Amino acid sequence: MPFTPRALALPATVPFVGPEALERRFGRPFVARLGANESVFGPSPKVAEAMARAAAESWAYGDPEHHDLKAAIAAHHGLTPENIVVGEGIDGLLGLLVQLTIDPGDAVVTSLGAYPTFNYHVNGRGGRLDFVPYRDDREDPEALAARAQEIRPKLIYFANPDNPTGSRHDRQTVERLMEGVPDGSILVLDEAYADLAPAEALPEMSRLDPKVLRFRTFSKAYGMAGVRVAYAVGTPETTRHFDKVRNHFGVSRMAQAGALAALGDQGFLSETVGRIAAARDRLAEIARENGLTPLPSATNFVAIDCGRDGAFARAVLDGVLARGVFIRMPGVAPLDRLIRVTVGRDREMDLFAQALAGSLRDLAGA
Amino acid sequence: MPFTPRALALPATVPFVGPEALERRFGRPFVARLGANESVFGPSPKVAEAMARAAAESWAYGDPEHHDLKAAIAAHHGLTPENIVVGEGIDGLLGLLVQLTIDPGDAVVTSLGAYPTFNYHVNGRGGRLDFVPYRDDREDPEALAARAQEIRPKLIYFANPDNPTGSRHDRQTVERLMEGVPDGSILVLDEAYADLAPAEALPEMSRLDPKVLRFRTFSKAYGMAGVRVAYAVGTPETTRHFDKVRNHFGVSRMAQAGALAALGDQGFLSETVGRIAAARDRLAEIARENGLTPLPSATNFVAIDCGRDGAFARAVLDGVLARGVFIRMPGVAPLDRLIRVTVGRDREMDLFAQALAGSLRDLAGA
């Protein structure tokens, strides 16, 4: 077979098992879907209208240059279209970046327990992952910077706010990390949850650096996870390389139109951010009512410390799943003390509260 | 910078300039869009309905396992879901296949003038392209097979029906090519236009071989180019590797729902195929009326031989573009005697007829 030895050696495991696969396994649908950090509040009605119009035109390929969308994103951030790369979700953009930078054996630094899909892409191209531990349930930017100086990796991954903990650092800390990127490295600043973070967590977008790429998405606060559209922000000397390898017609006509409409309805975004913040407080309250500790969150989910080991958190999670509520948990210690719950509407929060109480009750009785 | 030397050396050119980019250059929209082999007849109304429903659910990621769509595709072909890989268009699937098989320097055989996006992916991973010439404006399967025996490439690309000529071979010829694939090679059988070809052009789908992958799409006859969904068919020992590198959430919720609905409306597909065949005859007639030679076509486009060199065909094409009708042409001799025109409705065929006559009149007077 002509597959490369690297491809043959790759594991068949996937970064995330979808809730649909679990539903098929359980033989029934979930009553609440709170495990994938999607936004049950959905996109703006204007997005729905724009996508419906685009659907009628979807006999035609979307604009491979993403001209209008890039212009709108650039204007939104006070940048130029040359600073923007649009792609099929942050996952798709991360895959392209890894393709552009990683030869087999090249080093990459990330945090132990951070975004598994980034690792998946690095492994897929034969990169060598180097892990820095979390510190007090947050990424440790100083340790990442120090490790980067030491091993001079091609890529340094840092999410702010972070998934799966929900934590965030402040602007000054992130800026120090940006300034300390060694020559020959790129800082992958994953800001999927930026729209949900307080302003003081985020460096100004005007602060461009050829050694930094920032990733934003329409999947989280904008409520468009199933549509598949995201973007990277950087200097033209970095962004231009994506044009050499990307799937030019890969971003659908509906995705481009929907993202454009989403950007144009910042009022809806503000409302959603408010609703998510309120639901986050509710979720933290539910955790406390059950004797568990919610971690502070600057995202649309709350990581809940179950207070014991990974086996216990897994048991709590299994009990919640068995009650029809889809949630997830980190796979790596010490983060595997946590379960991760996406915020929902009142109805979903109620269902989670019942499921969590039931699961803990079962475990107490066991 | 951390980009690989290969990435830095890649050209900034793209496989296809989009019609939107040409419109921006000309400063006005095209009156007819006949250059990208899209289907102006669009998708089934049932697809539109299914996508509208899916749009309302697009706050959630699509099923990363594509369970329902794979099951439906498998049933459609009398196969099992393990034979099917779903991806973001054939372009996306070709990129994955190249990632799985090509290390820098690995050989790939294709025809000189065949699908440029395949070559783009091979170049993007440092593969070494080896070209076999077309013969009488068709791919030359015997020469491809002979060349494959000689250099033992990782991949052999063959499109049936072919783009950009519109030609097709018969089942027996394709089967001989399938049987002659050397060990260590995979035949990339691009059947994007299969739904438009006569049955005698296509090997049975039940004829599976670990050394053959067949690619089908919803972009052409199904009229869903802007939606981005296609699939590959092969044996599990070949298809399973895609799971190791694909963008698991890359196929949007709307794309999965739309493709499922499209498969379910074979009546609409038959009607469309009939309309395309009629329009193809009309297009051939237009070519002949203008003293040019249409090539036989088993696709949704007609390649028209302008009868002279590439510079002349380019001038004919420029005159058609200047009249607001978007068409394309192959970039490589001797195929660059051709212009390639996608079929349209009567209105678009009339506009093309006028534009072609006008362009030729200008050239005759020049």
XYZ file of C-alpha atoms in Angstrom:
732
model
C 0.000 0.000 0.000
C 1.226 3.481 -0.816
C 0.390 5.041 2.549
C 3.334 6.692 4.242
C 4.775 4.877 7.267
C 3.657 7.883 9.308
C 0.067 7.539 8.085
C 0.031 3.817 8.777
C 1.315 4.395 12.311
C -1.296 7.028 13.184
C -3.931 5.928 15.671
C -7.530 5.527 14.558
C -8.692 7.510 17.589
C -10.369 10.821 16.920
C -10.033 14.049 18.929
C -13.720 14.117 19.877
C -16.452 11.512 19.715
C -19.589 13.306 18.524
C -22.774 13.322 20.599
C -24.543 11.602 17.691
C -22.214 8.612 18.091
C -23.046 8.451 21.808
C -26.753 8.695 21.016
C -26.424 5.759 18.637
C -24.558 3.845 21.323
C -27.184 4.625 24.008
C -30.000 4.012 21.539
C -31.752 7.295 22.343
C -31.227 11.022 21.775
C -29.839 13.300 24.463
C -32.380 15.579 26.139
C -29.747 18.305 26.491
C -26.641 18.842 24.381
C -24.124 20.588 26.634
C -20.853 18.921 25.736
C -19.468 20.577 22.610
C -19.382 24.256 23.647
C -21.921 25.070 20.985
C -24.319 27.947 21.565
C -27.878 26.787 22.065
C -28.810 30.467 21.717
C -28.072 30.036 18.038
C -27.095 32.639 15.476
C -28.783 35.958 14.745
C -32.034 35.745 12.757
C -30.172 37.801 10.155
C -27.724 34.920 9.770
C -30.598 32.532 9.140
C -31.998 34.868 6.473
C -28.616 35.307 4.791
C -27.982 31.567 4.756
C -31.415 30.885 3.281
C -30.680 33.339 0.463
C -27.255 31.771 -0.057
C -28.785 28.283 -0.057
C -30.796 29.250 -3.123
C -27.535 30.231 -4.844
C -25.620 27.180 -3.707
C -25.553 25.629 -7.168
C -22.533 27.962 -7.529
C -19.217 27.673 -5.713
C -18.556 30.282 -3.039
C -16.042 33.028 -3.729
C -12.658 31.296 -3.304
C -11.076 34.635 -2.305
C -13.675 35.269 0.459
C -13.484 38.890 -0.663
C -16.525 40.359 1.037
C -16.147 38.363 4.243
C -12.449 39.193 4.594
C -13.198 42.874 4.003
C -15.899 42.826 6.679
C -13.712 40.987 9.203
C -10.850 43.391 8.521
C -13.134 46.408 8.989
C -14.527 44.886 12.188
C -11.023 44.737 13.657
C -9.645 47.894 12.028
C -7.278 45.823 9.885
C -6.858 45.113 6.158
C -8.014 41.998 4.255
C -4.361 40.937 3.892
C -4.350 40.343 7.658
C -7.156 37.792 7.406
C -7.352 34.134 6.364
C -10.796 32.531 6.281
C -11.149 28.778 6.667
C -13.336 25.812 7.541
C -13.361 26.363 11.287
C -10.312 26.882 13.481
C -9.707 23.136 13.127
C -9.294 23.533 9.369
C -6.986 26.525 9.757
C -4.845 24.723 12.344
C -4.455 21.829 9.909
C -3.214 24.191 7.212
C -0.786 25.932 9.560
C 0.676 22.614 10.623
C 0.987 21.580 6.962
C 2.868 24.817 6.244
C 5.285 24.583 9.163
C 5.800 21.044 10.389
C 8.135 18.502 8.877
C 8.402 15.131 10.599
C 10.269 15.506 13.874
C 9.720 19.259 14.217
C 8.928 20.368 17.752
C 5.688 21.933 18.939
C 4.937 23.188 22.451
C 1.515 23.130 24.040
C -0.053 22.570 27.451
C -0.785 19.083 28.760
C -4.533 18.750 28.411
C -5.029 21.621 25.941
C -6.959 21.411 22.655
C -6.650 17.834 21.339
C -7.478 18.685 17.725
C -4.350 20.821 17.500
C -2.319 17.841 18.702
C -4.150 15.636 16.213
C -3.002 17.815 13.322
C 0.574 17.916 14.636
C 0.639 14.127 14.987
C -0.898 13.802 11.523
C 2.151 15.505 10.035
C 4.707 13.777 12.225
C 5.455 16.719 14.505
C 6.848 16.135 17.983
C 4.620 17.446 20.777
C 6.191 18.826 23.900
C 3.901 19.443 26.861
C 4.018 22.029 29.636
C 1.738 21.311 32.604
C -1.199 23.494 33.568
C -0.667 25.457 36.759
C -3.570 25.961 39.161
C -5.975 24.853 36.401
C -4.763 27.501 33.969
C -2.246 27.389 31.169
C 1.152 28.572 32.346
C 2.370 31.216 29.891
C 5.696 31.738 31.669
C 6.467 28.030 31.512
C 5.399 27.906 27.855
C 7.673 30.843 27.046
C 10.586 29.306 28.915
C 10.106 25.958 27.214
C 9.879 27.691 23.836
C 13.218 29.439 24.460
C 14.689 26.102 25.372
C 13.570 23.911 22.490
C 12.749 26.522 19.810
C 9.593 24.859 18.531
C 7.969 25.657 15.199
C 4.658 26.333 16.936
C 3.586 27.348 20.450
C -0.085 26.762 21.215
C -1.860 28.958 23.734
C -5.615 29.390 24.117
C -7.006 32.513 25.767
C -9.640 31.980 27.099
C -8.736 28.356 27.562
C -10.589 25.190 26.714
C -11.152 22.919 28.713
C -10.701 24.955 31.912
C -12.553 28.141 30.880
C -9.782 30.226 32.463
C -8.218 33.300 30.919
C -5.159 35.441 31.401
C -4.967 39.210 31.198
C -3.827 41.262 28.254
C -0.413 42.074 29.697
C 0.379 38.421 30.271
C -0.646 37.496 26.747
C 1.354 40.395 25.352
C 4.447 39.236 27.205
C 3.998 35.798 25.668
C 3.585 37.376 22.205
C 6.752 39.441 22.680
C 8.817 36.491 23.810
C 8.219 34.224 20.808
C 11.629 32.997 19.632
C 12.728 33.551 16.046
C 11.628 30.600 13.975
C 8.477 30.050 16.040
C 4.859 31.091 15.634
C 2.547 31.599 18.582
C -0.806 29.967 17.833
C -3.112 32.181 19.885
C -6.425 30.333 19.894
C -9.101 32.899 20.739
C -12.159 30.818 19.894
C -13.836 32.178 23.030
C -12.576 35.763 22.740
C -16.059 37.175 22.129
C -17.037 35.854 25.559
C -14.026 37.202 27.439
C -13.724 40.560 29.196
C -11.867 43.191 27.178
C -8.940 43.165 29.616
C -8.151 39.585 28.585
C -7.424 40.485 24.967
C -4.492 42.293 23.353
C -5.529 44.956 20.854
C -6.074 43.495 17.390
C -3.873 46.259 15.959
C -0.929 44.636 17.732
C 0.248 42.549 14.784
C 3.354 40.437 14.785
C 4.688 38.083 12.081
C 5.364 35.546 14.836
C 1.769 35.495 16.075
C -1.413 34.132 14.494
C -4.702 34.714 16.304
C -7.641 32.426 15.624
C -11.271 33.514 15.888
C -14.429 31.618 15.041
C -18.121 31.948 14.317
C -18.730 28.620 16.086
C -18.975 29.845 19.678
C -20.523 33.202 20.660
C -21.892 33.711 17.128
C -23.717 30.376 17.399
C -22.673 28.871 14.059
C -20.703 25.721 14.943
C -22.421 23.568 12.319
C -21.733 26.072 9.551
C -17.914 25.837 9.611
C -16.291 29.210 9.305
C -13.463 30.832 11.228
C -10.500 33.082 10.559
C -6.886 33.715 11.436
C -5.387 37.161 11.939
C -1.746 37.996 11.326
C 0.669 39.974 9.226
C 0.628 39.426 5.440
C 4.084 37.801 5.526
C 2.514 35.046 7.635
C -1.055 34.915 6.344
C -0.148 34.796 2.647
C 1.234 31.274 2.878
C -2.208 29.825 3.580
C -3.200 30.624 -0.018
C -0.599 28.097 -1.179
C -2.219 25.093 0.466
C -5.817 25.847 1.392
C -8.865 24.221 -0.211
C -9.849 27.291 -2.188
C -13.509 26.455 -2.602
C -13.767 24.880 0.855
C -15.761 27.590 2.659
C -19.341 27.171 1.522
C -21.474 29.904 0.031
C -23.817 29.674 3.049
C -20.914 29.907 5.495
C -19.560 33.050 3.856
C -22.970 34.716 3.722
C -23.837 33.649 7.257
C -20.584 34.902 8.744
C -20.986 38.233 6.964
C -24.482 38.623 8.415
C -23.281 37.565 11.871
C -20.577 40.229 11.898
C -23.185 42.760 10.869
C -25.404 42.036 13.872
C -23.227 42.973 16.830
C -26.364 43.758 18.818
C -27.358 40.115 18.717
C -23.827 39.113 19.730
C -23.969 41.416 22.775
C -27.311 39.970 23.801
C -25.985 36.438 23.434
C -22.903 37.232 25.469
C -25.190 38.544 28.219
C -27.348 35.436 28.120
C -24.281 33.207 28.246
C -22.873 35.121 31.226
C -26.143 34.708 33.117
C -26.311 30.991 32.276
C -22.700 30.594 33.375
C -23.591 32.005 36.806
C -26.497 29.602 37.003
C -24.250 26.690 36.081
C -21.717 27.661 38.768
C -24.559 27.840 41.262
C -25.714 24.335 40.301
C -22.188 23.042 40.869
C -22.005 24.643 44.314
C -25.466 23.397 45.264
C -24.121 19.919 44.620
C -21.017 20.466 46.722
C -18.704 20.794 43.720
C -16.430 23.690 42.764
C -17.010 25.604 39.541
C -13.886 27.156 38.019
C -14.112 30.783 36.914
C -15.011 30.895 33.216
C -14.543 33.432 30.436
C -16.176 31.104 27.899
C -19.569 29.524 27.187
C -18.883 26.568 29.457
C -17.966 25.907 33.054
C -15.403 23.380 34.213
C -16.584 21.846 37.460
C -14.058 20.364 39.853
C -15.488 17.100 41.182
C -12.937 17.260 43.997
C -11.506 13.777 43.651
C -9.618 11.802 41.005
C -10.228 11.170 37.327
C -12.103 7.945 37.967
C -14.582 9.771 40.176
C -15.126 12.609 37.660
C -15.593 9.969 34.948
C -18.222 8.268 37.088
C -20.016 11.579 37.662
C -19.925 12.221 33.911
C -21.205 8.739 33.104
C -24.134 9.269 35.443
C -24.962 12.577 33.758
C -24.719 10.996 30.285
C -26.909 8.103 31.376
C -29.560 10.664 32.327
C -29.573 11.995 28.786
C -27.409 15.077 29.249
C -24.374 15.309 26.961
C -21.288 16.794 28.641
C -17.555 16.122 28.300
C -14.425 16.059 30.475
C -10.685 16.492 29.932
C -8.811 13.256 29.379
C -5.519 14.072 31.108
C -4.583 14.395 34.802
C -4.758 16.608 36.789
C -7.488 18.227 34.633
C -9.462 14.996 34.666
C -10.885 15.977 38.067
C -13.101 18.289 36.006
C -16.289 17.832 34.071
C -16.970 20.438 31.374
C -20.507 21.696 30.869
C -21.626 24.086 28.140
C -24.171 26.704 29.176
C -27.749 26.325 27.974
C -31.187 27.830 28.351
C -33.078 27.467 31.636
C -34.593 24.213 30.513
C -31.231 22.646 29.759
C -29.702 23.985 32.977
C -32.563 22.372 34.891
C -31.996 19.057 33.141
C -28.297 19.219 33.948
C -29.014 20.098 37.597
C -31.251 17.043 37.923
C -28.792 14.790 36.116
C -25.847 15.957 38.210
C -27.733 15.538 41.478
C -28.868 12.082 40.384
C -25.406 11.022 39.354
C -23.864 12.187 42.646
C -26.646 10.515 44.605
C -25.948 7.227 42.863
C -22.252 7.534 43.612
C -22.844 8.393 47.257
C -25.025 5.320 47.565
C -22.600 3.027 45.765
C 10.157 32.061 10.014
C 9.077 28.524 10.843
C 7.589 27.722 7.430
C 9.080 24.660 5.807
C 11.395 25.291 2.846
C 8.791 23.467 0.735
C 6.032 25.832 1.872
C 8.190 28.882 1.219
C 8.988 27.635 -2.290
C 5.373 26.992 -3.260
C 3.939 29.408 -5.822
C 1.211 31.835 -4.802
C -0.805 30.885 -7.879
C -4.138 29.167 -7.304
C -5.686 26.331 -9.320
C -8.695 28.393 -10.396
C -9.404 32.110 -10.297
C -13.027 32.497 -9.206
C -15.580 34.310 -11.356
C -16.094 36.755 -8.494
C -12.446 37.843 -8.802
C -12.939 38.424 -12.545
C -16.114 40.378 -11.843
C -14.218 42.595 -9.423
C -11.498 43.057 -12.061
C -14.018 43.911 -14.821
C -16.010 46.067 -12.423
C -19.327 44.404 -13.287
C -21.103 41.087 -12.757
C -21.201 38.386 -15.422
C -24.554 37.997 -17.188
C -23.976 34.241 -17.484
C -21.806 32.027 -15.281
C -20.721 29.113 -17.504
C -17.111 28.588 -16.490
C -17.028 26.467 -13.357
C -19.076 23.418 -14.389
C -21.689 24.234 -11.825
C -25.300 23.277 -12.501
C -27.516 26.305 -13.096
C -30.408 23.832 -12.803
C -29.649 23.795 -9.091
C -30.450 21.130 -6.536
C -33.778 19.419 -5.873
C -36.339 21.505 -3.977
C -36.111 18.770 -1.352
C -32.450 19.687 -0.862
C -33.402 23.306 -0.305
C -35.974 22.251 2.303
C -33.551 19.934 4.075
C -30.847 22.596 4.160
C -33.274 25.173 5.548
C -34.182 22.774 8.353
C -30.500 22.067 8.985
C -29.726 25.798 8.981
C -32.015 26.209 11.976
C -29.973 23.526 13.788
C -26.600 24.888 12.735
C -25.748 26.150 16.205
C -24.672 22.486 16.627
C -21.749 20.776 14.906
C -22.641 18.264 12.225
C -22.223 14.557 12.971
C -18.447 13.986 12.657
C -19.080 10.349 11.668
C -21.474 11.310 8.841
C -23.453 8.271 9.928
C -26.738 8.830 8.126
C -25.184 10.199 4.952
C -22.664 7.376 4.700
C -25.415 4.815 5.231
C -27.500 6.397 2.474
C -24.593 6.600 0.036
C -23.687 2.996 0.781
C -27.270 1.868 0.219
C -27.442 3.877 -3.003
C -24.461 1.959 -4.375
C -25.209 -1.396 -2.745
C -22.162 -1.073 -0.500
C -21.510 -0.703 3.235
C -20.697 2.514 5.151
C -17.119 1.267 5.621
C -16.668 1.715 1.868
C -17.471 5.425 2.054
C -15.527 8.515 3.117
C -17.395 11.819 3.120
C -15.477 15.080 2.751
C -15.529 18.756 1.847
C -15.752 18.283 -1.901
C -13.505 16.074 -4.011
C -10.855 18.776 -3.603
C -10.857 18.250 0.151
C -10.705 14.465 -0.190
C -7.841 14.644 -2.695
C -5.919 16.803 -0.238
C -6.354 14.182 2.479
C -5.338 11.343 0.192
C -2.178 13.185 -0.783
C -1.426 13.867 2.877
C -1.805 10.158 3.622
C 0.377 8.924 0.786
C 2.897 11.491 -0.400
C 6.228 12.214 1.210
C 8.469 14.782 -0.476
C 9.860 13.366 -3.697
C 7.241 10.645 -4.093
C 6.045 10.163 -7.668
C 2.536 10.756 -8.961
C 1.298 10.141 -12.509
C -1.420 12.172 -14.185
C -2.265 13.510 -17.640
C -0.777 16.754 -18.931
C -3.661 19.192 -18.691
C -5.806 17.182 -16.258
C -7.354 18.506 -13.028
C -5.048 21.230 -11.663
C -6.328 21.065 -8.082
C -5.027 17.501 -7.795
C -1.606 18.742 -8.918
C -1.886 21.626 -6.453
C -2.301 19.213 -3.554
C 0.588 17.035 -4.760
C 2.852 20.080 -5.079
C 1.701 21.284 -1.673
C 3.144 18.127 -0.113
C 6.299 18.039 -2.204
C 5.234 15.192 -4.487
C 6.824 14.812 -7.926
C 4.319 15.014 -10.771
C 4.889 12.939 -13.874
C 2.750 13.756 -16.902
C 1.427 11.558 -19.691
C 0.086 13.450 -22.722
C -3.546 13.364 -23.781
C -4.174 11.435 -26.981
C -6.766 12.697 -29.457
C -8.145 15.013 -26.758
C -8.778 12.161 -24.331
C -6.747 10.824 -21.452
C -4.619 7.882 -22.533
C -5.245 5.033 -20.063
C -2.784 2.667 -21.770
C -0.012 5.245 -21.548
C -0.923 5.998 -17.931
C -0.798 2.291 -17.087
C 2.531 1.845 -18.854
C 4.019 4.855 -17.130
C 2.737 3.605 -13.784
C 4.455 0.240 -14.328
C 7.628 2.080 -15.174
C 7.905 4.549 -12.298
C 5.649 2.910 -9.655
C 3.998 6.108 -8.443
C 2.129 6.443 -5.174
C -0.918 7.794 -7.015
C -2.276 7.555 -10.568
C -4.897 10.159 -11.427
C -7.546 9.385 -14.040
C -10.837 11.212 -14.528
C -13.749 9.458 -16.219
C -15.522 11.402 -17.644
C -12.678 13.835 -18.047
C -12.388 17.495 -17.219
C -11.463 19.646 -19.212
C -12.186 17.698 -22.414
C -15.580 16.206 -21.486
C -14.471 12.879 -22.990
C -15.044 9.485 -21.448
C -13.772 5.971 -21.846
C -15.808 2.791 -21.682
C -16.168 0.485 -18.731
C -13.815 -2.157 -20.096
C -11.028 0.344 -20.594
C -11.441 1.714 -17.085
C -11.534 -1.796 -15.657
C -8.280 -2.663 -17.435
C -6.706 0.413 -15.853
C -8.058 -0.620 -12.435
C -6.655 -4.116 -12.831
C -3.234 -2.924 -13.879
C -2.497 -0.738 -10.862
C 0.960 -1.703 -9.587
C 1.441 -2.756 -5.976
C 2.202 0.296 -3.892
C 0.005 2.551 -6.048
C -3.545 3.820 -5.751
C -5.654 4.726 -8.769
C -7.458 7.996 -8.109
C -10.553 7.528 -10.252
C -12.178 10.951 -10.339
C -15.815 10.403 -11.287
C -17.115 13.888 -10.506
C -19.186 13.717 -13.698
C -20.259 10.077 -13.400
C -23.929 10.960 -12.914
C -23.853 12.564 -16.369
C -22.130 9.703 -18.158
C -23.777 6.785 -19.926
C -23.847 3.582 -17.891
C -21.411 1.890 -20.263
C -18.705 4.350 -19.150
C -18.742 3.222 -15.544
C -17.444 0.064 -13.853
C -19.902 -1.468 -11.403
C -19.610 0.054 -7.946
C -19.458 -3.446 -6.489
C -16.087 -3.863 -8.138
C -13.991 -2.831 -5.143
C -10.234 -2.915 -5.035
C -7.848 -1.752 -2.280
C -5.764 -0.096 -4.982
C -8.624 2.024 -6.328
C -10.463 4.987 -4.835
C -13.422 6.409 -6.740
C -14.504 9.988 -6.106
C -18.083 11.208 -6.492
C -19.570 14.598 -5.727
C -22.794 16.491 -5.115
C -21.303 19.538 -6.869
C -22.111 18.634 -10.463
C -25.286 16.812 -11.533
C -26.803 17.225 -8.045
C -26.335 20.989 -8.349
C -24.710 21.635 -4.952
C -21.254 23.047 -5.763
C -21.461 25.820 -3.173
C -22.448 23.401 -0.402
C -19.209 21.373 -0.340
C -19.849 17.699 -0.023
C -18.431 14.710 -1.873
C -17.346 11.166 -1.150
C -14.766 8.545 -1.920
C -15.530 4.852 -2.415
C -13.064 2.072 -1.712
C -12.307 -0.928 0.448
C -12.122 -0.433 4.230
C -8.377 -1.110 4.259
C -7.997 2.029 2.133
C -10.854 4.224 3.321
C -10.166 3.808 7.047
C -6.974 5.881 6.883
C -8.919 9.055 6.110
C -10.276 9.023 9.654
C -6.727 9.574 10.905
C -6.260 12.938 9.247
C -9.592 14.411 8.204
C -11.161 17.521 9.727
C -13.801 15.615 11.646
C -16.300 18.429 11.972
C -15.514 19.833 8.502
C -18.652 18.756 6.634
C -21.345 21.193 7.683
C -24.714 20.222 9.083
C -26.403 21.722 6.019
C -24.116 19.849 3.651
C -24.885 16.509 5.294
C -28.630 17.147 5.316
C -28.611 18.489 1.758
C -26.657 15.554 0.355
C -28.965 13.099 2.102
C -31.998 14.795 0.537
C -30.304 14.929 -2.870
C -29.657 11.199 -2.841
C -33.288 10.666 -1.925
C -34.592 12.520 -4.973
C -33.282 10.465 -7.874
C -36.235 11.649 -9.978
C -34.911 15.192 -9.841
C -31.447 13.921 -10.749
C -32.808 12.126 -13.835
C -34.646 15.237 -14.938
C -31.535 17.343 -14.498
C -29.438 14.869 -16.450
C -31.967 15.125 -19.276
C -31.921 18.912 -19.216
C -28.136 18.932 -19.215
C -28.006 16.533 -22.181
C -30.370 18.757 -24.158
C -28.376 21.874 -23.295
C -25.178 20.087 -24.281
C -26.621 19.432 -27.739
C -27.617 23.063 -28.006
C -24.106 24.140 -27.002
C -22.534 21.865 -29.610
C -24.877 23.347 -32.185
C -23.803 26.875 -31.225
C -20.173 25.885 -31.695
C -20.856 24.451 -35.133
C -22.910 27.481 -36.177
C -19.829 29.528 -35.459
C -17.552 27.268 -37.477
C -15.959 25.660 -34.422
C -15.804 21.991 -33.427
C -17.491 20.770 -30.243
C -15.894 17.721 -28.628
C -18.206 14.900 -27.571
C -19.117 15.359 -23.905
C -20.271 13.051 -21.123
C -20.339 15.933 -18.617
C -22.191 19.194 -17.969
C -19.853 21.177 -20.200
C -18.627 21.153 -23.777
C -15.035 21.709 -24.837
C -15.010 23.618 -28.102
C -12.013 23.350 -30.406
C -11.258 26.822 -31.731
C -9.199 25.196 -34.493
C -6.016 27.181 -34.050
C -3.399 27.728 -31.354
C -3.643 28.619 -27.676
C -3.271 32.332 -28.341
C -6.293 32.266 -30.636
C -8.446 30.316 -28.184
C -7.387 32.738 -25.443
C -8.472 35.650 -27.670
C -11.831 33.976 -28.323
C -12.250 33.432 -24.575
C -11.283 37.023 -23.766
C -13.916 38.267 -26.199
C -16.559 36.079 -24.569
C -15.539 37.234 -21.071
C -15.610 40.872 -22.205
C -19.224 40.308 -23.245
C -20.098 39.273 -19.716
C -20.108 35.496 -20.142
C -17.840 33.570 -17.774
C -16.155 30.546 -19.363
C -12.732 28.934 -18.924
C -10.077 27.132 -21.003
C -7.311 24.600 -20.356
C -3.916 26.170 -19.729
C -1.668 23.580 -21.366
C -0.974 22.756 -25.051
C -2.359 21.036 -27.033
C -5.578 21.309 -24.976
C -5.309 25.084 -25.024
C -6.948 25.086 -28.489
C -10.150 24.508 -26.531
C -12.540 26.739 -24.672
C -14.689 25.066 -22.030
C -18.301 26.080 -21.640
C -20.677 24.812 -18.955
C -24.246 24.157 -20.096
C -26.982 26.545 -19.000
C -30.650 27.329 -19.483
C -31.867 28.695 -22.819
C -31.233 32.237 -21.707
C -27.620 31.557 -20.826
C -27.052 29.549 -24.017
C -28.392 32.522 -26.023
C -26.053 34.887 -24.210
C -23.117 32.593 -24.902
C -24.108 32.268 -28.576
C -24.138 36.044 -28.937
C -20.893 36.479 -27.051
C -19.109 33.791 -29.067
C -20.294 35.210 -32.396
C -19.259 38.688 -31.303
C -15.840 37.540 -30.139
C -15.163 35.687 -33.402
C -16.417 38.679 -35.438
C -13.974 40.948 -33.637
C -11.117 38.526 -34.277
C -12.006 38.140 -37.957
C -11.965 41.929 -38.316
C -8.746 42.395 -36.383
